[in-house]
Tab-separated table of C-alpha atoms and ligand atoms in Angstrom:
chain	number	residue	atom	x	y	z
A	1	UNK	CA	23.836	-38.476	52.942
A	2	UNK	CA	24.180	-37.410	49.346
A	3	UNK	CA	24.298	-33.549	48.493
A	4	UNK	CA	21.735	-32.080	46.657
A	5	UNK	CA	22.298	-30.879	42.970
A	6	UNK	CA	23.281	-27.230	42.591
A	7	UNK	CA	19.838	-25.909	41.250
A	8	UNK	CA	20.693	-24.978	37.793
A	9	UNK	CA	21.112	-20.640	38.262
A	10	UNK	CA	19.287	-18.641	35.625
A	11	UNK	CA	20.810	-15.034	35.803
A	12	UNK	CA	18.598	-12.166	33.719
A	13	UNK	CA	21.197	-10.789	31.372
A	14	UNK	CA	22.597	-7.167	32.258
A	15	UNK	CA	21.191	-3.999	30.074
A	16	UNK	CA	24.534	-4.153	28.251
A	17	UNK	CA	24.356	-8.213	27.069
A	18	UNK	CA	20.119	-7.407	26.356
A	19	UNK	CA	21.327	-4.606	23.606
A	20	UNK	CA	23.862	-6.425	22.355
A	21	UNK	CA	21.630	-9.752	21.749
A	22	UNK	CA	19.333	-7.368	20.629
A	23	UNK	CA	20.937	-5.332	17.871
A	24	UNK	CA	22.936	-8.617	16.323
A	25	UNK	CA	19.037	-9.884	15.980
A	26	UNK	CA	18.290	-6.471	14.265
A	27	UNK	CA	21.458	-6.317	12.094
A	28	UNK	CA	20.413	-10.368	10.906
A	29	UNK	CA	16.844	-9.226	10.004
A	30	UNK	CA	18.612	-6.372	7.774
A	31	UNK	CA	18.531	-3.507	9.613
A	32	UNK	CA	21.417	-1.126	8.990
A	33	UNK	CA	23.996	-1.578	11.895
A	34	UNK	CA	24.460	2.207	13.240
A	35	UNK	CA	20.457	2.288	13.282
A	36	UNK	CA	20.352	-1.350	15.269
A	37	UNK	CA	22.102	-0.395	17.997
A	38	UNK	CA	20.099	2.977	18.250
A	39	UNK	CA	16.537	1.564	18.201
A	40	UNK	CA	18.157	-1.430	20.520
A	41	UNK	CA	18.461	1.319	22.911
A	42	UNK	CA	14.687	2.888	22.151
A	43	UNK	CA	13.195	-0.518	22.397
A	44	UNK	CA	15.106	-1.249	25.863
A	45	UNK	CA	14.302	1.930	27.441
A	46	UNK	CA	10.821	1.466	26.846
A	47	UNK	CA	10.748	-2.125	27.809
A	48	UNK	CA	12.510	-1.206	30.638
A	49	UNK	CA	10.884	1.822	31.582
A	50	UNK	CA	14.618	3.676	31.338
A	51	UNK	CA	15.927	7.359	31.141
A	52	UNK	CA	18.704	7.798	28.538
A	53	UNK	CA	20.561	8.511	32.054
A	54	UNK	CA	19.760	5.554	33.558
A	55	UNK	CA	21.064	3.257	30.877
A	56	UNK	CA	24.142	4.988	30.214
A	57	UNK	CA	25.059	4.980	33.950
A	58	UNK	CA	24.375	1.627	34.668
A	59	UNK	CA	24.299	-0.568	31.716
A	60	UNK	CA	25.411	-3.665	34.277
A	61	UNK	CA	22.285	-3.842	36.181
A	62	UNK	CA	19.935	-6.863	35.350
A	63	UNK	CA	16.740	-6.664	34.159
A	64	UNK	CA	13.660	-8.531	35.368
A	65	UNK	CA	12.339	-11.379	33.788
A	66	UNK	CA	9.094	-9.323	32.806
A	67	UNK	CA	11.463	-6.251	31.634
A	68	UNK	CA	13.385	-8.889	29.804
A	69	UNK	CA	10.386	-11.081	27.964
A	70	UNK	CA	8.814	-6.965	26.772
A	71	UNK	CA	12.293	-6.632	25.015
A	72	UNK	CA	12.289	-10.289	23.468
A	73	UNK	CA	8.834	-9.667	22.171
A	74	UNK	CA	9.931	-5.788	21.294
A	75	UNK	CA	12.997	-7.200	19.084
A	76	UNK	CA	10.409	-9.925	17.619
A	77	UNK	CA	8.410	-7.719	16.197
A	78	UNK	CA	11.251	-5.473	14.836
A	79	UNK	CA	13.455	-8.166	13.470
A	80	UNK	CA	10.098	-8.991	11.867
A	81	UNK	CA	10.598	-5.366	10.300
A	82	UNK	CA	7.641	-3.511	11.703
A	83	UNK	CA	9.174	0.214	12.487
A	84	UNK	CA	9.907	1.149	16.337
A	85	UNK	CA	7.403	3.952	15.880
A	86	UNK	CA	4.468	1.525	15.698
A	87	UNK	CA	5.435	-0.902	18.304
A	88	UNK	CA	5.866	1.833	20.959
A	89	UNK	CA	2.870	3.623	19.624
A	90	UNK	CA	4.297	6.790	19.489
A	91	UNK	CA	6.914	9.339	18.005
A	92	UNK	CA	8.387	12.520	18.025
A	93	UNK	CA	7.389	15.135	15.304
A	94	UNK	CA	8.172	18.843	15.220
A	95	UNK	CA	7.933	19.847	19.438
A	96	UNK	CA	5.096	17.561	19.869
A	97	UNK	CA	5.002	13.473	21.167
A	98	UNK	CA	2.312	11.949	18.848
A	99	UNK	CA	0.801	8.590	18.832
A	100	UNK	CA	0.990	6.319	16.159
A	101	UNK	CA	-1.865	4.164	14.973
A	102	UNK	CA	-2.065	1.180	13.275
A	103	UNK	CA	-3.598	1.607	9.221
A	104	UNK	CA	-2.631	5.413	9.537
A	105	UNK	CA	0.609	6.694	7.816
A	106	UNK	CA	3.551	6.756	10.300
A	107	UNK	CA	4.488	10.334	10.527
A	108	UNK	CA	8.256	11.014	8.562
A	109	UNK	CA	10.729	13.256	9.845
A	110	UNK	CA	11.240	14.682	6.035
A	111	UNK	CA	7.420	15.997	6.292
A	112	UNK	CA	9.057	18.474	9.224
A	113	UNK	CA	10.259	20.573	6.159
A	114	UNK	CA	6.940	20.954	4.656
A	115	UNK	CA	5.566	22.643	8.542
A	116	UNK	CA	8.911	24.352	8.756
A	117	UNK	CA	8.679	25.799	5.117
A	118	UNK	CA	5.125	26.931	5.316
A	119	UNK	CA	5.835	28.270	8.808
A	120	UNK	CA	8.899	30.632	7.233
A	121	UNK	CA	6.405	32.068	4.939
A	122	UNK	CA	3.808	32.656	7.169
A	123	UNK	CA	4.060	36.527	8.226
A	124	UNK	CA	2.309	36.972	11.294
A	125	UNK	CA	1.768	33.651	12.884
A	126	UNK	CA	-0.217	34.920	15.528
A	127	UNK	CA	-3.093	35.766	12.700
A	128	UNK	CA	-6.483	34.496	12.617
A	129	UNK	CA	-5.580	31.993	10.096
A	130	UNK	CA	-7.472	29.492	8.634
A	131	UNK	CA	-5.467	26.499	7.834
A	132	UNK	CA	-6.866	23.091	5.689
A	133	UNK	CA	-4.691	19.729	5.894
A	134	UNK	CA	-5.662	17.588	2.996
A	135	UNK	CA	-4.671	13.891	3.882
A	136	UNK	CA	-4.267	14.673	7.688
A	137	UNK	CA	-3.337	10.760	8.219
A	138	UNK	CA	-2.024	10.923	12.106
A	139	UNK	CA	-2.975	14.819	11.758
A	140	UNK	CA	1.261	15.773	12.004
A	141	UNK	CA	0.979	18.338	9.844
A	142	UNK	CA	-2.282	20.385	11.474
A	143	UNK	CA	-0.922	19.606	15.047
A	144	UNK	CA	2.446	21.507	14.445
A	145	UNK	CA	1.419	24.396	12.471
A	146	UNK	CA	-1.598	25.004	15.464
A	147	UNK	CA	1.125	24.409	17.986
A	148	UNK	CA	3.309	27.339	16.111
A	149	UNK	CA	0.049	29.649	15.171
A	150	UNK	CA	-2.206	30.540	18.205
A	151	UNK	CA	-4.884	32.027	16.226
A	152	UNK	CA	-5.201	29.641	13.556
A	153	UNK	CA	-8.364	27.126	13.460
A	154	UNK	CA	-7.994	24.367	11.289
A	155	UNK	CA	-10.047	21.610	9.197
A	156	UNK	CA	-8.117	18.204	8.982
A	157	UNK	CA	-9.257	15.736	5.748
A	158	UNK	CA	-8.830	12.341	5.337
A	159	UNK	CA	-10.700	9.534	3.163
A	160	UNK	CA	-9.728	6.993	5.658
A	161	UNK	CA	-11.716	6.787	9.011
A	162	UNK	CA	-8.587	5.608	11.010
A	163	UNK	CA	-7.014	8.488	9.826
A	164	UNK	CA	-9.843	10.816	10.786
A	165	UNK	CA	-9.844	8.666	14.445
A	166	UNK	CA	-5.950	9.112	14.675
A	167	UNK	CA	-6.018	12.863	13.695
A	168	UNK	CA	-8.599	13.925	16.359
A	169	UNK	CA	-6.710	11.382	18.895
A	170	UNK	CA	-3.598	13.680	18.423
A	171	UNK	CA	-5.442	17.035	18.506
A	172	UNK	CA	-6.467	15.828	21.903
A	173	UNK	CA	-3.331	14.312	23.012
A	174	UNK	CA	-1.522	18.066	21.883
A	175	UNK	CA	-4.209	19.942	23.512
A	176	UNK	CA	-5.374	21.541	20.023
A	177	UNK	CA	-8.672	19.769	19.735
A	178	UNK	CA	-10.679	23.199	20.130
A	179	UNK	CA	-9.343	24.764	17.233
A	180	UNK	CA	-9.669	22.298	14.588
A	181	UNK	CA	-12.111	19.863	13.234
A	182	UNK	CA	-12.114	16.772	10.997
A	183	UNK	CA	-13.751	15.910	8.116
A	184	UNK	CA	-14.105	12.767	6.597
A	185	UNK	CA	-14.396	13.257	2.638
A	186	UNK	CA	-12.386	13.233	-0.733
A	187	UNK	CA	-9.836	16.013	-0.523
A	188	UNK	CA	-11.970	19.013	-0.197
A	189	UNK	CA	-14.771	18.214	-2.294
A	190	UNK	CA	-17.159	18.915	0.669
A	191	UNK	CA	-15.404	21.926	1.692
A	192	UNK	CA	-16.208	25.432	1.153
A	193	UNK	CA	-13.147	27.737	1.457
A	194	UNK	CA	-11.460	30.150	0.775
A	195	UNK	CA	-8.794	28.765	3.215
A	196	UNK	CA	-5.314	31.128	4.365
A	197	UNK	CA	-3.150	28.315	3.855
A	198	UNK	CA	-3.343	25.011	2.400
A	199	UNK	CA	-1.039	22.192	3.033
A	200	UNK	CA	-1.013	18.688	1.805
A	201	UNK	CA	1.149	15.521	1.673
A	202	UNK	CA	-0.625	13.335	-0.591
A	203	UNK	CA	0.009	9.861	-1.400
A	204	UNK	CA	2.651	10.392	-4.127
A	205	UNK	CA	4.616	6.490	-4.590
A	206	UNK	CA	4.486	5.544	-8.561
A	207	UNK	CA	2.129	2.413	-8.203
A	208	UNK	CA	4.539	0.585	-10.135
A	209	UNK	CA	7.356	1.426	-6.907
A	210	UNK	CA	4.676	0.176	-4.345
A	211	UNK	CA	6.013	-3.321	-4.285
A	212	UNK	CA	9.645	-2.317	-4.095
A	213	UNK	CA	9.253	-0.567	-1.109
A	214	UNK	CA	11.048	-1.096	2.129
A	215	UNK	CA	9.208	-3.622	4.291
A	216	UNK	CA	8.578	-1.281	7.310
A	217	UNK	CA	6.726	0.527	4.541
A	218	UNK	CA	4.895	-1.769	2.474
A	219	UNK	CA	3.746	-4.078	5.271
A	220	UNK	CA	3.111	-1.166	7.855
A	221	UNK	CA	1.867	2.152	5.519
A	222	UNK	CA	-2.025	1.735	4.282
A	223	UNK	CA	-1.806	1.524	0.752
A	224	UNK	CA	-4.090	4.574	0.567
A	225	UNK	CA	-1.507	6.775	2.266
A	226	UNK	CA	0.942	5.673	-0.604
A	227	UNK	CA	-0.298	5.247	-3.546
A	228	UNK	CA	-0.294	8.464	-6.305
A	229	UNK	CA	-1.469	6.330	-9.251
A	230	UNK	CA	0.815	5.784	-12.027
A	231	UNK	CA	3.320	8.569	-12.298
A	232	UNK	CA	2.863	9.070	-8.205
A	233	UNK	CA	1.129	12.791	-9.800
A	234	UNK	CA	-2.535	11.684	-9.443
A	235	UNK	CA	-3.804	13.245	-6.671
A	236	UNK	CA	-1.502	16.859	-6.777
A	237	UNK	CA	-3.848	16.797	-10.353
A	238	UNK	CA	-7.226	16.267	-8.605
A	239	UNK	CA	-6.095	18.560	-5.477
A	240	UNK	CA	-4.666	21.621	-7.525
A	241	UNK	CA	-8.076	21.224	-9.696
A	242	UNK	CA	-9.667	22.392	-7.119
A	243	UNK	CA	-7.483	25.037	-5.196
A	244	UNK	CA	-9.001	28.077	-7.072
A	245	UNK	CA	-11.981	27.402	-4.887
A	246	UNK	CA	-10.756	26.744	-1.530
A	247	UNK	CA	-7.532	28.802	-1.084
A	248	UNK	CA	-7.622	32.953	-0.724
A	249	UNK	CA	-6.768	35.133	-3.398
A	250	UNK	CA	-3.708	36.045	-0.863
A	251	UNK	CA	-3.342	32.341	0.001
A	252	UNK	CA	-0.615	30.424	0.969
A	253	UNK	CA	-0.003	26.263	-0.551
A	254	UNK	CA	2.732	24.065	0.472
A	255	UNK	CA	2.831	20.475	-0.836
A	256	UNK	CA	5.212	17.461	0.303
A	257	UNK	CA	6.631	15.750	-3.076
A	258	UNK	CA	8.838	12.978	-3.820
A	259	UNK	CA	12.411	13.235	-3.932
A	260	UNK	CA	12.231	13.834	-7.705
A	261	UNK	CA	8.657	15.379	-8.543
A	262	UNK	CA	9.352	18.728	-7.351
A	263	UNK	CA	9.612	20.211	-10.746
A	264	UNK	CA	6.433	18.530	-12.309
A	265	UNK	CA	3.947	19.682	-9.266
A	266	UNK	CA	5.511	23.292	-9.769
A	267	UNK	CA	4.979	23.219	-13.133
A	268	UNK	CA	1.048	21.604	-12.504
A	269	UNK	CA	0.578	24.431	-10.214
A	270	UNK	CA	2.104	27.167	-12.925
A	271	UNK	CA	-0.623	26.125	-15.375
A	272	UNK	CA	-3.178	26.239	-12.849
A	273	UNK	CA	-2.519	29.794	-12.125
A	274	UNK	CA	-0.437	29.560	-8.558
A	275	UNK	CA	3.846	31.033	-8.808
A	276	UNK	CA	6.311	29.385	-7.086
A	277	UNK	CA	7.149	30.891	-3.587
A	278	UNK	CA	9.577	28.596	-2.563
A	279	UNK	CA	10.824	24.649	-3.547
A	280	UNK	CA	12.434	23.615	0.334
A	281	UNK	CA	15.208	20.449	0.696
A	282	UNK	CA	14.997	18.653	3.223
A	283	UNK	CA	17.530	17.277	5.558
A	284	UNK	CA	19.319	14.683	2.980
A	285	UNK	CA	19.105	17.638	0.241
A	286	UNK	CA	16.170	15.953	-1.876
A	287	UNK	CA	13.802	19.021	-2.927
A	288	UNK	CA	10.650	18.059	-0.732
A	289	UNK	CA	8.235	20.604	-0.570
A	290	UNK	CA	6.785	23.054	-3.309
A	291	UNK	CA	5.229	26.171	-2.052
A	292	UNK	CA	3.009	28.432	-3.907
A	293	UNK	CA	0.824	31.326	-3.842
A	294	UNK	CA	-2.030	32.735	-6.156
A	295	UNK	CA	-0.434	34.573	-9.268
A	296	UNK	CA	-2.235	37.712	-8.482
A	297	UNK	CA	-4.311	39.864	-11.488
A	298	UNK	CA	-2.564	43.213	-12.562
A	299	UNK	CA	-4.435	46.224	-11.811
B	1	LIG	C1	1.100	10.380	2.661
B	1	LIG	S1	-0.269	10.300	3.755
B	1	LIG	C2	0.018	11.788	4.695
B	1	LIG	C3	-0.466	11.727	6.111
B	1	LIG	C4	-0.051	12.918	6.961
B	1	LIG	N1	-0.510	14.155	6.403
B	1	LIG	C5	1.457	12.968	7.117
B	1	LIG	O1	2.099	13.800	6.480
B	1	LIG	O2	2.008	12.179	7.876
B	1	LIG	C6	-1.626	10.722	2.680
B	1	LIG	C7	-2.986	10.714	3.340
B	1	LIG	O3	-3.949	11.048	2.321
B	1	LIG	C8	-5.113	10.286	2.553
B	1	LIG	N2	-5.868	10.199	1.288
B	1	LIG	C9	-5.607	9.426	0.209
B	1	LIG	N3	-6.501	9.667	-0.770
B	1	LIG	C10	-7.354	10.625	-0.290
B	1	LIG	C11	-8.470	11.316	-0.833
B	1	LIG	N4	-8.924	11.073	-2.086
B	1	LIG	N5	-9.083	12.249	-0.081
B	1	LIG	C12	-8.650	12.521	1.182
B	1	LIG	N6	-7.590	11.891	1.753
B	1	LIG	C13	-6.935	10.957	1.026
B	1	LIG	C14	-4.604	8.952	3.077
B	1	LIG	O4	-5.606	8.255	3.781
B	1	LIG	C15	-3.419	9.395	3.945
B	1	LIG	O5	-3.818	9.578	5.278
């Protein structure tokens, strides 16, 4: 009687050999190495369904084949350069868990500074405040200044219908949906104010930088969300036109800019009539946010 042949064993690889494989595949695509073997871990956990515990206590223990194939198709997509953001469908921003949605602008940390900067000068935060988000994309911006200011109502705008979609999604999702609403429209030319305070992150790329950008961006950010026309200025000029109108003579204004545009939208808002309250850095030191009030008339 002949023996049978050994049936050939396919083991699942441990957590440890899965982020390994994983991150090398990152690092080849071109992600940076320290950030490979952090989203390695992100897109494990999640394929995995894994606490932070869980993987640092037992990083020997197989995974299933079906916890195993998620990850392969997980590290597909990323080596493919689409951000981890999107293919979870979520992120963190300010104290809140919001979703990310495809053709909306994926939420940046850098855009905490312009909520924490218009938060600092904000004097009573429990006020009756009414708040306007121009180019609410994923609605970030609304979400965490209603999570900070209990009496504040606010009016999200967006040209793009996804983005209108994704910011009432995320009102929802934060439990904020009954003090806001969301208008579909061309900054706020079918708004009345005045408004308390008036925050915007507008597209603000050069349109000549567009096709330089990194591939997470250019492939994954709606053009719409990006692009602020040829000197990235075009639409602080069209929304500062029109801020006499819709912000109160004791209003508050607090723009995002690019890393090096915070002098030019402080000087578009000078000649518009609004002074400087503050010009905030954000965490790599780039000056990210101008801030600005009405200049008010002398008695
Ligand atoms: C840089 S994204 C900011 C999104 C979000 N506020 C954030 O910070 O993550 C700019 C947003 O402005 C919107 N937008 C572009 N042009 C617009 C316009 N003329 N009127 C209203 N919204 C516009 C885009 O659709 C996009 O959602």
């Amino acid at each position: 009687m002949t023996a049978a042949p050994a049936k050939a064993q396919t083991r699942s690889p441990s957590r440890a050999d899965a982020l390994a494989r994983v991150a090398a595949a990152l690092v080849e695509s071109g992600v940076e190495a320290a950030q490979a073997q952090e989203e390695s871990r992100l897109l494990l956990r999640a394929a995995a369904g894994l606490t932070r515990l869980e993987l640092t206590m037992s990083p020997d223990a197989p995974l299933t084949d079906e916890q195993s194939q998620r990850l392969s198709s997980y590290a597909a997509r990323r080596a493919a350069r689409e951000p981890v953001s999107r293919i979870l469908g979520a992120r963190g921003f300010w104290t809140l868990d919001l979703a990310v949605a495809p053709n909306v602008l994926d939420p940046r940390p850098d855009t905490e500074t312009l909520v924490e900067t218009t938060l600092a000068l904000i004097e009573n935060r429990d006020a009756p405040f009414s708040i306007l988000d121009l180019g609410a994309g994923s609605g970030a911006i609304l979400c965490a200044l209603l999570s900070e200011m209990p009496g504040a109502f606010g009016v999200a705008v967006d040209l793009s219908p996804d983005a209108c979609a994704a910011t009432r999604a995320n009102l929802t999702r934060c439990g904020l949906n009954a003090r806001a609403q969301v208008v579909r429209g061309r900054w706020g030319a079918a708004l009345n104010g005045p408004f308390d305070v008036i925050v915007s992150n507008p597209p603000y790329i050069r349109a000549g930088d567009l096709a330089t950008l990194d591939p997470e961006v250019r492939l994954h950010d709606p053009a719409l969300a990006l692009d602020g026309g040829a000197d990235g200025l075009a639409c602080y000029r069209d929304i500062v036109a029109d801020l006499g109108r819709l912000l109160a003579p004791d209003g508050l204004v607090a723009f995002e800019v690019g890393f090096d545009q915070a002098a030019s939208v402080a000087a578009l808002l000078g000649a518009s009539g609004f002074a400087v309250a503050r010009i905030a850095r954000d965490a790599g030191g780039h000056q990210r946010v101008v801030a600005a009030r009405p200049v008010q008339p002398r008695s």
